[in-house]
Amino acid sequence: MPGAGRAAGVRRLRPQPSEEPPAQEEDQNLLLAAAYVSDAQYNRNVPFETSPRAIRLYYFYNHWTMQVAIYFFICVDLSLALFEEPALFPLPFLATSLAEVLCLTAFFGRLVHFAKVTPQMVFWKDTKNICIMVTIVLTLIDLIIYGSLEAVNVHSVRWSRALRPVFLINFPESRQIRRTFRSIRNTLPDILYVFLLFMFSVLIFSLMALKLFGDRGLKTVEGLPYFTNILDIVFELYVLVTTANSPDVMMPAYNFNWWYCLYFITYTIINTYIFMSVFLAVVYNNYRKHLKNEIRKLAYLKRHKMIEAFNILKVKVGTEFVVTEAQWRRLAKVVAPHISGPHLELLLRISDEGQKGHVDKVNFLRLADLLNIQVVTINIRRHPLEDWMPRVYRSSASLLVQRMVQHRIFVWVYDVIILINAIFIALDERNPFISYAEWLFLSLYIIEILLKLYTYEPRAYFGRRQFWNWFDTLIIIAALVATVANTTIQSARKYNSQQILDIVLILRILRLLRIIVSIQRFRVIVTTLINIGPTILTFGGLVLVVYYVFAIIGMEAFHGKVRFSDPNFTSPDALVCGNPALKDSAFARDRYCKNNFNDLASSFIVLMELTVVNHLLLLAGGFALVTHQAAKLYFIGFHIVVVILIVNIFIAFILEAFFVAYSLEKSEVETAIEKKIQELGVGIQEEEMQDGKLVDNVDAKDSGFSGDDGDNKRKDLKGLYFRIASKKYRTVDALLQQMFESEIAPEEEGPSLDEILNFSPGDLYPKNPNFENSA
């Protein structure tokens, strides 16, 4: 802690009537600086007013309860489609309309709250806010019109339901989904040229097909004219690009003359393989370019906010501006109120490298990154058996057992047992020898768990982050209970135990997942998948938005046109899916009646099948028969938006994620924390957390670092240790942002806020081979 002499040399930057500002102004400055640091920590880009009232409202706006509440109302609003006609669970219009009005009220309240913390000029120029307000007004108008018509028994269309995803996209909390939509919007111009060239190619081949096959009197399997209508030819050839109708579309011509197969082979090579590959290349190239621009913008905005926070709190010590240790502590506690005392002291030791009693600008700018790194405080306890019967637990036989369990060979032995168990699972379950062998495997697994509980402290073994230990134990216990129940029921011979037997078999198969933990390469792949998990959820939100819009349109256009009857029904109506237009069609013949748009859930299933593409022609043809041939445009539009655009962007993201996750080393900030942990003698190496060394029982204590020498620190901390827990759970955006931030010189102020917000992919930015190669 700094002494009084050092504090006397501190001079405030801004002139005040007295040497020290009033406590109230000090607190306001601290809250404002903490708001900037918190925005930098969570990559928020919300311009807010700096008055004390606006700052407090801004803290309330960002509180997790408010965010949970707004997402709750968004989920309720989107789920109303399940209860509105055509409904999966029908509710009266009055009930659904009241629920929707309640949601709109919550959205409007959130918007008003946002307006209270944002400058008026910024608020009214923000497209997101305008979109939300316009959607609220349009929804209310639609509700009034629809309700009025329903009151006089006139059915109309609820067109505003397709606008509901606007709320999910445009609230500030959904910035990741908005960024993905921006990537699509920015990629569209380049994709458009490729798509037009692709459609030109399809049209050329369609005209060739019309001239080659149109006058030869060929028939399809259904007995219809073959390639005599240009629009049908274009649709058939477009579907052929997806391979959904291959080789069916070729067979009439191929049966007539085998030379005609060359036409279809040429078409497939050019359009399926070349053009679809070009689509992926264009999407990936543009996605990388715009992603780098987004990351660059985030990095500079983060730097800008941290500099703003520093400028608020800085004081002059000698010739440089710094933040005092006391102010730094208060700031960190405001930004992260639940941070433990030891964790805070650790971060302070990293920021105040020379123990001078203040933090310089370069180290202050790392505060947001320091707070983002999860440093787990670990309290290592002795095994209860060591307290209850120390002689027995410390005996030579007991220590031998513990060493055996901690040895790598113990893990290998049980890996072999799991593989042998897998072979037995694949064998005939009715064989008595196989049935008895399962009891042996269960016994071995139970012995393994008991030995581990004997060796490792139980609370550490079942720590919060010991997922595989929990998984293992629960699977074994569940399998034991299910196996006992299955044996008992079979012995009683009174009940059919097939369902319990199915559960037993599934639980046995799940045990094979333990192999993932044992093989290093498997762990790397799983870790990478965990890393990209949060962003995959972002793409899940994007797909949900697109699915929802197409589902609402599909329900309005196709509901009631196809009806599902029990497969055992053989009535004429059931055989044509409730619509005579489907008579003798492949849609009815293959009993696709359940693939309909009669409710939201069924619509989502149909859209999922269309995403897989396999029966695009059959599904589109069926709904075209019951409505109009123009209905095929709906299915083509869905394929273009989801399969060609979104799926390719998703593939681009997966490629980028794996490149980054495999190439990026630990960040500079993480390395500094790990180094300081080891210097203080309170470190737990990551390798020690593997397999046996399970010391993950988190018990954050509030004891600080008292004393100056290492021995005193260890003595004061006793069983308290630290380790970094976050490096397995990075997001791809965070990884790329880390890489770009490493290119910015620590002392660089960066461009102005207006320049940052107007960055474009063509602007100049710091070059770094690592960042360029991975993004």
Short mmCIF file of C-alpha atoms in Angstrom, two decimals, residues 112-273:
data_model
loop_
_atom_site.label_atom_id
_atom_site.label_comp_id
_atom_site.label_asym_id
_atom_site.label_seq_id
_atom_site.Cartn_x
_atom_site.Cartn_y
_atom_site.Cartn_z
CA VAL A 112 -37.90 4.42 -23.50
CA HIS A 113 -35.30 3.31 -20.95
CA PHE A 114 -32.69 3.29 -23.72
CA ALA A 115 -33.78 6.78 -24.81
CA LYS A 116 -33.21 8.05 -21.25
CA VAL A 117 -29.53 7.05 -21.29
CA THR A 118 -28.66 7.91 -24.89
CA PRO A 119 -28.23 11.38 -26.41
CA GLN A 120 -31.36 12.32 -28.35
CA MET A 121 -29.56 12.93 -31.64
CA VAL A 122 -27.92 9.50 -31.41
CA PHE A 123 -31.17 7.80 -30.43
CA TRP A 124 -33.17 9.15 -33.37
CA LYS A 125 -30.41 8.41 -35.88
CA ASP A 126 -30.11 4.79 -34.76
CA THR A 127 -31.82 2.50 -37.28
CA LYS A 128 -32.39 -0.17 -34.61
CA ASN A 129 -34.61 2.13 -32.57
CA ILE A 130 -36.61 3.22 -35.62
CA CYS A 131 -37.13 -0.43 -36.65
CA ILE A 132 -38.43 -1.34 -33.18
CA MET A 133 -40.82 1.62 -33.03
CA VAL A 134 -42.15 1.02 -36.56
CA THR A 135 -42.64 -2.69 -35.82
CA ILE A 136 -44.56 -1.91 -32.61
CA VAL A 137 -46.86 0.50 -34.49
CA LEU A 138 -47.41 -1.92 -37.40
CA THR A 139 -48.15 -4.79 -35.02
CA LEU A 140 -50.75 -2.74 -33.15
CA ILE A 141 -52.38 -1.70 -36.43
CA ASP A 142 -52.48 -5.32 -37.58
CA LEU A 143 -53.94 -6.45 -34.23
CA ILE A 144 -56.70 -3.83 -34.42
CA ILE A 145 -57.60 -4.63 -38.06
CA TYR A 146 -57.46 -8.41 -37.57
CA GLY A 147 -59.48 -8.25 -34.31
CA SER A 148 -62.11 -6.03 -35.89
CA LEU A 149 -62.54 -8.35 -38.88
CA GLU A 150 -62.65 -11.42 -36.63
CA ALA A 151 -65.44 -9.75 -34.63
CA VAL A 152 -67.60 -9.72 -37.78
CA ASN A 153 -66.47 -13.26 -38.79
CA VAL A 154 -64.20 -12.12 -41.63
CA HIS A 155 -60.92 -13.99 -41.83
CA SER A 156 -57.80 -12.00 -42.70
CA VAL A 157 -54.04 -12.45 -42.67
CA ARG A 158 -51.88 -11.69 -39.60
CA TRP A 159 -49.06 -10.27 -41.69
CA SER A 160 -47.27 -8.59 -38.75
CA ARG A 161 -46.30 -11.95 -37.24
CA ALA A 162 -43.43 -12.19 -39.74
CA LEU A 163 -42.01 -8.98 -38.21
CA ARG A 164 -41.60 -10.42 -34.71
CA PRO A 165 -37.93 -11.42 -35.20
CA VAL A 166 -37.20 -7.68 -35.62
CA PHE A 167 -37.25 -7.41 -31.81
CA LEU A 168 -34.73 -10.24 -31.45
CA ILE A 169 -32.39 -8.62 -33.97
CA ASN A 170 -32.56 -4.95 -33.04
CA PHE A 171 -32.30 -4.73 -29.27
CA PRO A 172 -28.72 -3.83 -28.22
CA GLU A 173 -28.36 -7.16 -26.39
CA SER A 174 -28.45 -9.01 -29.74
CA ARG A 175 -25.40 -7.35 -31.24
CA GLN A 176 -23.86 -10.70 -32.25
CA ILE A 177 -26.90 -11.59 -34.40
CA ARG A 178 -26.85 -8.09 -35.90
CA ARG A 179 -23.19 -8.50 -36.80
CA THR A 180 -24.02 -11.74 -38.59
CA PHE A 181 -26.79 -10.02 -40.52
CA ARG A 182 -24.35 -7.25 -41.39
CA SER A 183 -21.94 -9.86 -42.72
CA ILE A 184 -24.71 -11.22 -44.94
CA ARG A 185 -25.71 -7.74 -46.09
CA ASN A 186 -22.11 -6.81 -46.88
CA THR A 187 -21.55 -10.09 -48.71
CA LEU A 188 -24.68 -9.81 -50.87
CA PRO A 189 -23.31 -7.48 -53.61
CA ASP A 190 -20.45 -9.84 -54.48
CA ILE A 191 -22.65 -12.91 -54.24
CA LEU A 192 -25.26 -11.27 -56.47
CA TYR A 193 -22.91 -11.18 -59.47
CA VAL A 194 -22.00 -14.84 -59.05
CA PHE A 195 -25.66 -15.75 -58.60
CA LEU A 196 -26.69 -13.88 -61.75
CA LEU A 197 -23.96 -15.66 -63.70
CA PHE A 198 -25.11 -18.97 -62.22
CA MET A 199 -28.75 -18.31 -63.20
CA PHE A 200 -27.58 -17.31 -66.69
CA SER A 201 -25.83 -20.69 -66.94
CA VAL A 202 -29.00 -22.50 -65.77
CA LEU A 203 -31.05 -20.58 -68.35
CA ILE A 204 -28.63 -21.44 -71.17
CA PHE A 205 -28.75 -25.14 -70.25
CA SER A 206 -32.57 -24.91 -69.96
CA LEU A 207 -32.85 -23.59 -73.53
CA MET A 208 -30.51 -26.34 -74.70
CA ALA A 209 -32.68 -28.93 -72.92
CA LEU A 210 -35.85 -27.52 -74.52
CA LYS A 211 -34.35 -27.88 -77.99
CA LEU A 212 -32.79 -31.29 -77.30
CA PHE A 213 -35.73 -33.04 -75.61
CA GLY A 214 -38.86 -30.91 -76.12
CA ASP A 215 -39.95 -32.38 -79.48
CA ARG A 216 -39.09 -36.02 -78.90
CA GLY A 217 -42.33 -37.00 -77.15
CA LEU A 218 -40.55 -38.20 -74.00
CA LYS A 219 -42.53 -38.85 -70.80
CA THR A 220 -41.64 -38.79 -67.11
CA VAL A 221 -42.33 -41.71 -64.77
CA GLU A 222 -45.69 -40.10 -63.91
CA GLY A 223 -46.57 -39.97 -67.62
CA LEU A 224 -46.17 -36.18 -67.90
CA PRO A 225 -44.48 -34.44 -70.86
CA TYR A 226 -40.70 -34.28 -70.41
CA PHE A 227 -38.91 -30.93 -70.76
CA THR A 228 -41.55 -29.18 -72.86
CA ASN A 229 -42.08 -26.09 -70.65
CA ILE A 230 -39.22 -23.67 -70.13
CA LEU A 231 -40.28 -22.74 -66.56
CA ASP A 232 -40.49 -26.39 -65.53
CA ILE A 233 -37.10 -27.04 -67.12
CA VAL A 234 -35.50 -24.13 -65.20
CA PHE A 235 -36.94 -25.41 -61.93
CA GLU A 236 -35.87 -29.02 -62.60
CA LEU A 237 -32.33 -27.95 -63.49
CA TYR A 238 -32.12 -25.64 -60.46
CA VAL A 239 -33.09 -28.57 -58.25
CA LEU A 240 -30.50 -30.72 -60.03
CA VAL A 241 -27.81 -28.36 -58.72
CA THR A 242 -28.81 -29.53 -55.23
CA THR A 243 -28.67 -33.17 -56.50
CA ALA A 244 -32.14 -33.69 -54.93
CA ASN A 245 -33.58 -35.07 -58.21
CA SER A 246 -30.50 -36.84 -59.50
CA PRO A 247 -30.59 -39.12 -61.47
CA ASP A 248 -34.42 -39.10 -61.81
CA VAL A 249 -34.47 -35.98 -64.00
CA MET A 250 -31.95 -37.56 -66.39
CA MET A 251 -33.52 -41.02 -66.76
CA PRO A 252 -36.14 -40.34 -69.54
CA ALA A 253 -33.45 -38.82 -71.78
CA TYR A 254 -30.86 -41.42 -70.76
CA ASN A 255 -33.28 -44.27 -71.51
CA PHE A 256 -33.94 -42.77 -74.93
CA ASN A 257 -30.27 -42.39 -75.82
CA TRP A 258 -27.30 -42.88 -73.53
CA TRP A 259 -25.39 -40.02 -75.24
CA TYR A 260 -27.74 -37.55 -73.56
CA CYS A 261 -26.14 -38.33 -70.20
CA LEU A 262 -23.19 -36.16 -71.33
CA TYR A 263 -25.48 -33.12 -71.22
CA PHE A 264 -26.39 -33.77 -67.57
CA ILE A 265 -22.81 -34.63 -66.58
CA THR A 266 -21.58 -31.36 -68.11
CA TYR A 267 -24.34 -29.42 -66.37
CA THR A 268 -23.55 -31.01 -63.01
CA ILE A 269 -19.82 -30.30 -63.26
CA ILE A 270 -20.30 -26.66 -64.23
CA ASN A 271 -23.15 -25.69 -61.92
CA THR A 272 -23.01 -28.09 -58.98
CA TYR A 273 -19.28 -28.31 -58.48
#
